[in-house]
Amino acid sequence: GKTEDAAGEAEQDDIFGREAEVEQILQEVRFGDDPHYRLGIGILSVTGHAGAGKTALVRFIFHHEVARAEFTVRMWVHVACSFRLRDQLMDQMIHAFAGRDADDARELLRRELRGKRFLLVLDGITDVIENQWGDLMEVLRPAARRSLIIVTTQSETAATAVGTMPVLTLGPLGS
């Protein structure tokens, strides 16, 4: 198919052998009963060693018709390093759906997300700084209920620290 935004177009074979996980995540998206998700923002952590296919799996979900139908706003941010770069992170989020830079990313995000369901992918988180995570959640708060953040990380600690849903751990394929 044609290539899309930074997240790229998902090719079918990317998720070969991960059909069960895809199904599981789509079930969460549609019917998840995590209270954080039902009443606000749910956070699903996908973890596994390098090369386990975390990004490919989440990219497939991101472009899936279910995600397109459920979430008005979809943002993909590759978090190259620590979460300390929170302003840069918000700039990237704006860029992901507005395609431009903003003077005040924080205000623009608040305004743009108000009352909308969003899907935010934070791909490749290494660690989580508590107060900065809280800061991000504060900006996202005006969004509609049943919004979702999907985090990919190799760190079990980070996965558990932020997740509100059971952590999805990808083992080696064929195990």
C-alpha positions as protocol buffer text, in pm:
chain_id: "A"
residue {
  index: 1
  type: GLY
  ca { x: 0 y: 0 z: 0 }
}
residue {
  index: 2
  type: LYS
  ca { x: 99 y: 366 z: -6 }
}
residue {
  index: 3
  type: THR
  ca { x: 322 y: 487 z: 272 }
}
residue {
  index: 4
  type: GLU
  ca { x: 177 y: 716 z: 534 }
}
residue {
  index: 5
  type: ASP
  ca { x: 303 y: 932 z: 820 }
}
residue {
  index: 6
  type: ALA
  ca { x: 598 y: 872 z: 1049 }
}
residue {
  index: 7
  type: ALA
  ca { x: 440 y: 552 z: 1176 }
}
residue {
  index: 8
  type: GLY
  ca { x: 454 y: 409 z: 826 }
}
residue {
  index: 9
  type: GLU
  ca { x: 210 y: 176 z: 660 }
}
residue {
  index: 10
  type: ALA
  ca { x: 169 y: -160 z: 827 }
}
residue {
  index: 11
  type: GLU
  ca { x: 240 y: -453 z: 602 }
}
residue {
  index: 12
  type: GLN
  ca { x: 49 y: -770 z: 680 }
}
residue {
  index: 13
  type: ASP
  ca { x: 362 y: -980 z: 733 }
}
residue {
  index: 14
  type: ASP
  ca { x: 490 y: -746 z: 1002 }
}
residue {
  index: 15
  type: ILE
  ca { x: 270 y: -914 z: 1257 }
}
residue {
  index: 16
  type: PHE
  ca { x: 303 y: -1270 z: 1138 }
}
residue {
  index: 17
  type: GLY
  ca { x: 251 y: -1490 z: 1440 }
}
residue {
  index: 18
  type: ARG
  ca { x: 113 y: -1205 z: 1652 }
}
residue {
  index: 19
  type: GLU
  ca { x: -254 y: -1240 z: 1554 }
}
residue {
  index: 20
  type: ALA
  ca { x: -354 y: -1330 z: 1911 }
}
residue {
  index: 21
  type: GLU
  ca { x: -191 y: -1015 z: 2048 }
}
residue {
  index: 22
  type: VAL
  ca { x: -357 y: -801 z: 1780 }
}
residue {
  index: 23
  type: GLU
  ca { x: -693 y: -950 z: 1873 }
}
residue {
  index: 24
  type: GLN
  ca { x: -625 y: -891 z: 2242 }
}
residue {
  index: 25
  type: ILE
  ca { x: -539 y: -523 z: 2193 }
}
residue {
  index: 26
  type: LEU
  ca { x: -837 y: -461 z: 1964 }
}
residue {
  index: 27
  type: GLN
  ca { x: -1063 y: -620 z: 2226 }
}
residue {
  index: 28
  type: GLU
  ca { x: -921 y: -379 z: 2484 }
}
residue {
  index: 29
  type: VAL
  ca { x: -981 y: -86 z: 2250 }
}
residue {
  index: 30
  type: ARG
  ca { x: -1343 y: -179 z: 2190 }
}
residue {
  index: 31
  type: PHE
  ca { x: -1456 y: -336 z: 2516 }
}
residue {
  index: 32
  type: GLY
  ca { x: -1177 y: -276 z: 2768 }
}
residue {
  index: 33
  type: ASP
  ca { x: -1304 y: -243 z: 3124 }
}
residue {
  index: 34
  type: ASP
  ca { x: -992 y: -89 z: 3275 }
}
residue {
  index: 35
  type: PRO
  ca { x: -1147 y: 188 z: 3491 }
}
residue {
  index: 36
  type: HIS
  ca { x: -882 y: 439 z: 3382 }
}
residue {
  index: 37
  type: TYR
  ca { x: -979 y: 375 z: 3021 }
}
residue {
  index: 38
  type: ARG
  ca { x: -1353 y: 376 z: 3084 }
}
residue {
  index: 39
  type: LEU
  ca { x: -1339 y: 703 z: 3276 }
}
residue {
  index: 40
  type: GLY
  ca { x: -1046 y: 875 z: 3110 }
}
residue {
  index: 41
  type: ILE
  ca { x: -717 y: 759 z: 2965 }
}
residue {
  index: 42
  type: GLY
  ca { x: -601 y: 399 z: 2961 }
}
residue {
  index: 43
  type: ILE
  ca { x: -237 y: 309 z: 2924 }
}
residue {
  index: 44
  type: LEU
  ca { x: -128 y: -17 z: 2764 }
}
residue {
  index: 45
  type: SER
  ca { x: 239 y: -110 z: 2789 }
}
residue {
  index: 46
  type: VAL
  ca { x: 387 y: -346 z: 2534 }
}
residue {
  index: 47
  type: THR
  ca { x: 720 y: -487 z: 2641 }
}
residue {
  index: 48
  type: GLY
  ca { x: 972 y: -741 z: 2518 }
}
residue {
  index: 49
  type: HIS
  ca { x: 1337 y: -762 z: 2421 }
}
residue {
  index: 50
  type: ALA
  ca { x: 1483 y: -575 z: 2124 }
}
residue {
  index: 51
  type: GLY
  ca { x: 1358 y: -727 z: 1801 }
}
residue {
  index: 52
  type: ALA
  ca { x: 1052 y: -889 z: 1958 }
}
residue {
  index: 53
  type: GLY
  ca { x: 830 y: -692 z: 1721 }
}
residue {
  index: 54
  type: LYS
  ca { x: 681 y: -438 z: 1962 }
}
residue {
  index: 55
  type: THR
  ca { x: 686 y: -148 z: 1717 }
}
residue {
  index: 56
  type: ALA
  ca { x: 558 y: -356 z: 1426 }
}
residue {
  index: 57
  type: LEU
  ca { x: 268 y: -485 z: 1634 }
}
residue {
  index: 58
  type: VAL
  ca { x: 169 y: -142 z: 1760 }
}
residue {
  index: 59
  type: ARG
  ca { x: 209 y: 12 z: 1414 }
}
residue {
  index: 60
  type: PHE
  ca { x: -31 y: -250 z: 1281 }
}
residue {
  index: 61
  type: ILE
  ca { x: -285 y: -152 z: 1550 }
}
residue {
  index: 62
  type: PHE
  ca { x: -228 y: 220 z: 1485 }
}
residue {
  index: 63
  type: HIS
  ca { x: -330 y: 181 z: 1120 }
}
residue {
  index: 64
  type: HIS
  ca { x: -602 y: -76 z: 1184 }
}
residue {
  index: 65
  type: GLU
  ca { x: -955 y: 15 z: 1077 }
}
residue {
  index: 66
  type: VAL
  ca { x: -1074 y: -32 z: 1435 }
}
residue {
  index: 67
  type: ALA
  ca { x: -826 y: 229 z: 1562 }
}
residue {
  index: 68
  type: ARG
  ca { x: -918 y: 464 z: 1278 }
}
residue {
  index: 69
  type: ALA
  ca { x: -1286 y: 430 z: 1361 }
}
residue {
  index: 70
  type: GLU
  ca { x: -1252 y: 456 z: 1739 }
}
residue {
  index: 71
  type: PHE
  ca { x: -1003 y: 739 z: 1778 }
}
residue {
  index: 72
  type: THR
  ca { x: -1061 y: 1085 z: 1631 }
}
residue {
  index: 73
  type: VAL
  ca { x: -698 y: 1183 z: 1684 }
}
residue {
  index: 74
  type: ARG
  ca { x: -405 y: 944 z: 1639 }
}
residue {
  index: 75
  type: MET
  ca { x: -51 y: 1049 z: 1728 }
}
residue {
  index: 76
  type: TRP
  ca { x: 270 y: 851 z: 1692 }
}
residue {
  index: 77
  type: VAL
  ca { x: 581 y: 970 z: 1871 }
}
residue {
  index: 78
  type: HIS
  ca { x: 912 y: 790 z: 1862 }
}
residue {
  index: 79
  type: VAL
  ca { x: 1068 y: 859 z: 2200 }
}
residue {
  index: 80
  type: ALA
  ca { x: 1434 y: 829 z: 2114 }
}
residue {
  index: 81
  type: CYS
  ca { x: 1562 y: 885 z: 2464 }
}
residue {
  index: 82
  type: SER
  ca { x: 1453 y: 970 z: 2814 }
}
residue {
  index: 83
  type: PHE
  ca { x: 1118 y: 1118 z: 2895 }
}
residue {
  index: 84
  type: ARG
  ca { x: 1295 y: 1431 z: 3017 }
}
residue {
  index: 85
  type: LEU
  ca { x: 1235 y: 1597 z: 2683 }
}
residue {
  index: 86
  type: ARG
  ca { x: 873 y: 1662 z: 2763 }
}
residue {
  index: 87
  type: ASP
  ca { x: 841 y: 1985 z: 2567 }
}
residue {
  index: 88
  type: GLN
  ca { x: 995 y: 1821 z: 2266 }
}
residue {
  index: 89
  type: LEU
  ca { x: 751 y: 1533 z: 2318 }
}
residue {
  index: 90
  type: MET
  ca { x: 452 y: 1768 z: 2309 }
}
residue {
  index: 91
  type: ASP
  ca { x: 591 y: 1939 z: 2000 }
}
residue {
  index: 92
  type: GLN
  ca { x: 613 y: 1600 z: 1831 }
}
residue {
  index: 93
  type: MET
  ca { x: 257 y: 1520 z: 1932 }
}
residue {
  index: 94
  type: ILE
  ca { x: 131 y: 1842 z: 1775 }
}
residue {
  index: 95
  type: HIS
  ca { x: 333 y: 1767 z: 1468 }
}
residue {
  index: 96
  type: ALA
  ca { x: 185 y: 1418 z: 1450 }
}
residue {
  index: 97
  type: PHE
  ca { x: -169 y: 1539 z: 1400 }
}
residue {
  index: 98
  type: ALA
  ca { x: -147 y: 1904 z: 1298 }
}
residue {
  index: 99
  type: GLY
  ca { x: 156 y: 1862 z: 1074 }
}
residue {
  index: 100
  type: ARG
  ca { x: 305 y: 2186 z: 1202 }
}
residue {
  index: 101
  type: ASP
  ca { x: 493 y: 2332 z: 1495 }
}
residue {
  index: 102
  type: ALA
  ca { x: 326 y: 2539 z: 1761 }
}
residue {
  index: 103
  type: ASP
  ca { x: 442 y: 2824 z: 1980 }
}
residue {
  index: 104
  type: ASP
  ca { x: 261 y: 2677 z: 2275 }
}
residue {
  index: 105
  type: ALA
  ca { x: 228 y: 2305 z: 2218 }
}
residue {
  index: 106
  type: ARG
  ca { x: 76 y: 2249 z: 2560 }
}
residue {
  index: 107
  type: GLU
  ca { x: -213 y: 2491 z: 2506 }
}
residue {
  index: 108
  type: LEU
  ca { x: -273 y: 2373 z: 2153 }
}
residue {
  index: 109
  type: LEU
  ca { x: -285 y: 2010 z: 2265 }
}
residue {
  index: 110
  type: ARG
  ca { x: -532 y: 2091 z: 2540 }
}
residue {
  index: 111
  type: ARG
  ca { x: -753 y: 2275 z: 2295 }
}
residue {
  index: 112
  type: GLU
  ca { x: -727 y: 2026 z: 2010 }
}
residue {
  index: 113
  type: LEU
  ca { x: -789 y: 1721 z: 2227 }
}
residue {
  index: 114
  type: ARG
  ca { x: -1079 y: 1860 z: 2426 }
}
residue {
  index: 115
  type: GLY
  ca { x: -1368 y: 1617 z: 2405 }
}
residue {
  index: 116
  type: LYS
  ca { x: -1196 y: 1393 z: 2150 }
}
residue {
  index: 117
  type: ARG
  ca { x: -1084 y: 1032 z: 2186 }
}
residue {
  index: 118
  type: PHE
  ca { x: -718 y: 998 z: 2103 }
}
residue {
  index: 119
  type: LEU
  ca { x: -469 y: 721 z: 2052 }
}
residue {
  index: 120
  type: LEU
  ca { x: -115 y: 820 z: 2144 }
}
residue {
  index: 121
  type: VAL
  ca { x: 173 y: 582 z: 2079 }
}
residue {
  index: 122
  type: LEU
  ca { x: 496 y: 649 z: 2267 }
}
residue {
  index: 123
  type: ASP
  ca { x: 739 y: 417 z: 2095 }
}
residue {
  index: 124
  type: GLY
  ca { x: 1062 y: 324 z: 2267 }
}
residue {
  index: 125
  type: ILE
  ca { x: 1041 y: 466 z: 2618 }
}
residue {
  index: 126
  type: THR
  ca { x: 1346 y: 384 z: 2827 }
}
residue {
  index: 127
  type: ASP
  ca { x: 1252 y: 526 z: 3164 }
}
residue {
  index: 128
  type: VAL
  ca { x: 979 y: 727 z: 3325 }
}
residue {
  index: 129
  type: ILE
  ca { x: 1016 y: 1031 z: 3543 }
}
residue {
  index: 130
  type: GLU
  ca { x: 713 y: 1041 z: 3765 }
}
residue {
  index: 131
  type: ASN
  ca { x: 640 y: 1414 z: 3773 }
}
residue {
  index: 132
  type: GLN
  ca { x: 690 y: 1449 z: 3400 }
}
residue {
  index: 133
  type: TRP
  ca { x: 450 y: 1167 z: 3327 }
}
residue {
  index: 134
  type: GLY
  ca { x: 197 y: 1346 z: 3548 }
}
residue {
  index: 135
  type: ASP
  ca { x: 264 y: 1662 z: 3353 }
}
residue {
  index: 136
  type: LEU
  ca { x: 182 y: 1490 z: 3025 }
}
residue {
  index: 137
  type: MET
  ca { x: -136 y: 1338 z: 3170 }
}
residue {
  index: 138
  type: GLU
  ca { x: -241 y: 1684 z: 3285 }
}
residue {
  index: 139
  type: VAL
  ca { x: -222 y: 1816 z: 2929 }
}
residue {
  index: 140
  type: LEU
  ca { x: -419 y: 1516 z: 2798 }
}
residue {
  index: 141
  type: ARG
  ca { x: -690 y: 1533 z: 3062 }
}
residue {
  index: 142
  type: PRO
  ca { x: -949 y: 1736 z: 2861 }
}
residue {
  index: 143
  type: ALA
  ca { x: -971 y: 1455 z: 2606 }
}
residue {
  index: 144
  type: ALA
  ca { x: -1275 y: 1230 z: 2583 }
}
residue {
  index: 145
  type: ARG
  ca { x: -1305 y: 917 z: 2794 }
}
residue {
  index: 146
  type: ARG
  ca { x: -1175 y: 590 z: 2647 }
}
residue {
  index: 147
  type: SER
  ca { x: -864 y: 754 z: 2509 }
}
residue {
  index: 148
  type: LEU
  ca { x: -559 y: 531 z: 2493 }
}
residue {
  index: 149
  type: ILE
  ca { x: -183 y: 561 z: 2526 }
}
residue {
  index: 150
  type: ILE
  ca { x: 21 y: 266 z: 2402 }
}
residue {
  index: 151
  type: VAL
  ca { x: 379 y: 257 z: 2525 }
}
residue {
  index: 152
  type: THR
  ca { x: 648 y: 30 z: 2384 }
}
residue {
  index: 153
  type: THR
  ca { x: 950 y: -32 z: 2602 }
}
residue {
  index: 154
  type: GLN
  ca { x: 1216 y: -291 z: 2677 }
}
residue {
  index: 155
  type: SER
  ca { x: 1194 y: -193 z: 3042 }
}
residue {
  index: 156
  type: GLU
  ca { x: 960 y: -401 z: 3259 }
}
residue {
  index: 157
  type: THR
  ca { x: 994 y: -130 z: 3523 }
}
residue {
  index: 158
  type: ALA
  ca { x: 875 y: 148 z: 3293 }
}
residue {
  index: 159
  type: ALA
  ca { x: 600 y: -74 z: 3156 }
}
residue {
  index: 160
  type: THR
  ca { x: 462 y: -144 z: 3501 }
}
residue {
  index: 161
  type: ALA
  ca { x: 513 y: 211 z: 3626 }
}
residue {
  index: 162
  type: VAL
  ca { x: 285 y: 373 z: 3367 }
}
residue {
  index: 163
  type: GLY
  ca { x: 47 y: 97 z: 3262 }
}
residue {
  index: 164
  type: THR
  ca { x: -314 y: 96 z: 3380 }
}
residue {
  index: 165
  type: MET
  ca { x: -393 y: -221 z: 3183 }
}
residue {
  index: 166
  type: PRO
  ca { x: -216 y: -556 z: 3221 }
}
residue {
  index: 167
  type: VAL
  ca { x: 128 y: -535 z: 3057 }
}
residue {
  index: 168
  type: LEU
  ca { x: 152 y: -719 z: 2724 }
}
residue {
  index: 169
  type: THR
  ca { x: 486 y: -898 z: 2706 }
}
residue {
  index: 170
  type: LEU
  ca { x: 597 y: -1026 z: 2367 }
}
residue {
  index: 171
  type: GLY
  ca { x: 800 y: -1342 z: 2395 }
}
residue {
  index: 172
  type: PRO
  ca { x: 1006 y: -1481 z: 2110 }
}
residue {
  index: 173
  type: LEU
  ca { x: 793 y: -1590 z: 1816 }
}
residue {
  index: 174
  type: GLY
  ca { x: 711 y: -1956 z: 1796 }
}
residue {
  index: 175
  type: SER
  ca { x: 745 y: -2012 z: 2169 }
}
